C-alpha positions as a Python dict, from the first residue, in 0.01 Angstrom:
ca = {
    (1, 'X'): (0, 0, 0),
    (2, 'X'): (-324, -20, 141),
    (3, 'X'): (-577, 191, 317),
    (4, 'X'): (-770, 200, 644),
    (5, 'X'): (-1121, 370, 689),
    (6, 'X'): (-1082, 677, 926),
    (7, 'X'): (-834, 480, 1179),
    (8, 'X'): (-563, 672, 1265),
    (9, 'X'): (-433, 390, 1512),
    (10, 'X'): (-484, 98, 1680),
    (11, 'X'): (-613, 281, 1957),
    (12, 'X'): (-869, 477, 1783),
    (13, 'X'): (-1056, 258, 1575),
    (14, 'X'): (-1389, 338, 1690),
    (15, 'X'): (-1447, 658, 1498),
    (16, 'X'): (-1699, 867, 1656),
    (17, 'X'): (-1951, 1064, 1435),
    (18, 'X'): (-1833, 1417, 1342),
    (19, 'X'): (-1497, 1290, 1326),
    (20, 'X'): (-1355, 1461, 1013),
    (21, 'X'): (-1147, 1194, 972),
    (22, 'X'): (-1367, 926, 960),
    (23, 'X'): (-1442, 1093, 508),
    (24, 'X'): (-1098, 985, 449),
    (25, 'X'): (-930, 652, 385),
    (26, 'X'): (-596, 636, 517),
    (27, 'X'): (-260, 485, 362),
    (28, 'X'): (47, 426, 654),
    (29, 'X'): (315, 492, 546),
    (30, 'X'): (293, 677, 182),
    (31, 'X'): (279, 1017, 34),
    (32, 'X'): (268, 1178, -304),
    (33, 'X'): (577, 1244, -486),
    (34, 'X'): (621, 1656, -467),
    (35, 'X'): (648, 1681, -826),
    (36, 'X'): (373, 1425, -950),
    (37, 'X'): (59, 1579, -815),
    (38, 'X'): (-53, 1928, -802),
    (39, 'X'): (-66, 2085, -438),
    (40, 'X'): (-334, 2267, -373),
    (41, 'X'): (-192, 2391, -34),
    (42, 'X'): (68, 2336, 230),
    (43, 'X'): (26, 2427, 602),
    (44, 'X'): (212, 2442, 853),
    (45, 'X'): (219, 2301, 1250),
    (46, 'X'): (-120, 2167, 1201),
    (47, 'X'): (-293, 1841, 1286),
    (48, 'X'): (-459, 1589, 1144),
    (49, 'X'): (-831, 1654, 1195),
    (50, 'X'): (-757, 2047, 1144),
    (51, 'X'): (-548, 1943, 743),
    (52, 'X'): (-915, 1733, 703),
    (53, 'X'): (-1142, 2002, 745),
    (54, 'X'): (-935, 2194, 547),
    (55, 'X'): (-933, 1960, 313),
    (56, 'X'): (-1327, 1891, 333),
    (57, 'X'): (-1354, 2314, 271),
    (58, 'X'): (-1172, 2334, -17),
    (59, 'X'): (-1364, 2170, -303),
    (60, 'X'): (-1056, 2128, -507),
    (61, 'X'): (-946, 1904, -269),
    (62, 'X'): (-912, 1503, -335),
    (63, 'X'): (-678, 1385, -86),
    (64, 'X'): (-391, 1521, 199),
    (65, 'X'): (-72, 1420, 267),
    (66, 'X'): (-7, 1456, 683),
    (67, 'X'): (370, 1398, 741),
    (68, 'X'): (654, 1388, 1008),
    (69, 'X'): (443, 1489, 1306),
    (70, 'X'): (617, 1696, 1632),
    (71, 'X'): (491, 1789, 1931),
    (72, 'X'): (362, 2148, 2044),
    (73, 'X'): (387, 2254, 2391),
    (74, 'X'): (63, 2165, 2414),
    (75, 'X'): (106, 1840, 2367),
    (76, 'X'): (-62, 1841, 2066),
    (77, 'X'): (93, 1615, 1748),
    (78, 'X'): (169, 1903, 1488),
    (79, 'X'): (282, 1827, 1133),
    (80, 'X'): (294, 1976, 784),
    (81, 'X'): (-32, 1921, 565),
    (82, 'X'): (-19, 1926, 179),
    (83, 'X'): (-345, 1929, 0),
    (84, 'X'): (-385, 1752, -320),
    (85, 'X'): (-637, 1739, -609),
    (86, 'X'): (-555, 1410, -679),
    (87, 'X'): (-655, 1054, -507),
    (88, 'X'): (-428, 743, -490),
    (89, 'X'): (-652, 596, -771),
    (90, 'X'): (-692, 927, -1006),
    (91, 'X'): (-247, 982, -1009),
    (92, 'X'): (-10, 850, -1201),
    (93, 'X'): (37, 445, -1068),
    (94, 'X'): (406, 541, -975),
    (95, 'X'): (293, 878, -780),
    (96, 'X'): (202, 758, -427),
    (97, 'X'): (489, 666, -266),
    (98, 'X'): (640, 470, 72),
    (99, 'X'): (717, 762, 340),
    (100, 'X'): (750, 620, 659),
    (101, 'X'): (705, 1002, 806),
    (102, 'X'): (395, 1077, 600),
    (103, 'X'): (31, 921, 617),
    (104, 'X'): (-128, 957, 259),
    (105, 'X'): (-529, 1034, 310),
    (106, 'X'): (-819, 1001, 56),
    (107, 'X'): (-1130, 1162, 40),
    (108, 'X'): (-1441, 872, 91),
    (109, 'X'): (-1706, 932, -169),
    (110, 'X'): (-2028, 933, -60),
    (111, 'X'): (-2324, 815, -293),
    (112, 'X'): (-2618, 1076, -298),
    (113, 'X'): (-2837, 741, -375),
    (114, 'X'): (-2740, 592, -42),
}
């Protein structure tokens, strides 16, 4: 399982600055087992940029699980978001795994010596 930079398709792979998810690497296809890392929340009917910012405002918060998307009304893809304190490298090696209705998202470190 591996990750792409802030690309949430093949269509948007130009990430534009202030895109929230542009701090997060993303892994298709894979989420965290629900009993091998600690949640720190679970939202409902929520999209992807919105479950990143809340991810970015909780400091507890290492990585996000976005899975099996539907549509609002609006037209809007809406899907359940589950916060976690953990990062694909910092679980357990058998924790992340293949979902093909979940996209598994970690945080991007950011070196205050860049």
């Amino acid at each position: 399982i591996t990750g792409t930079l802030g690309a949430v398709g093949v269509e948007s792979c130009n990430i534009h600055i202030g895109d929230r998810l542009a701090g997060f690497t993303r892994i298709i296809g894979a989420s965290f087992e629900s009993d091998e890392s600690e949640d720190v929340l679970e939202s409902l009917l929520i999209d992807r940029e919105g479950c990143a910012n809340r991810c970015f405002l909780n400091p507890a918060c290492r990585s996000f699980d976005f899975k099996l998307p539907k549509c609002s009304d609006a037209g809007v893809v809406l899907g359940t978001c589950n916060l976690h304190v953990d990062t694909a490298g910092t679980a357990l090696p058998h924790s992340l795994i293949r979902d093909g209705n979940s996209d598994h998202y970690d945080r991007v470190e950011i070196s205050p010596f860049v």
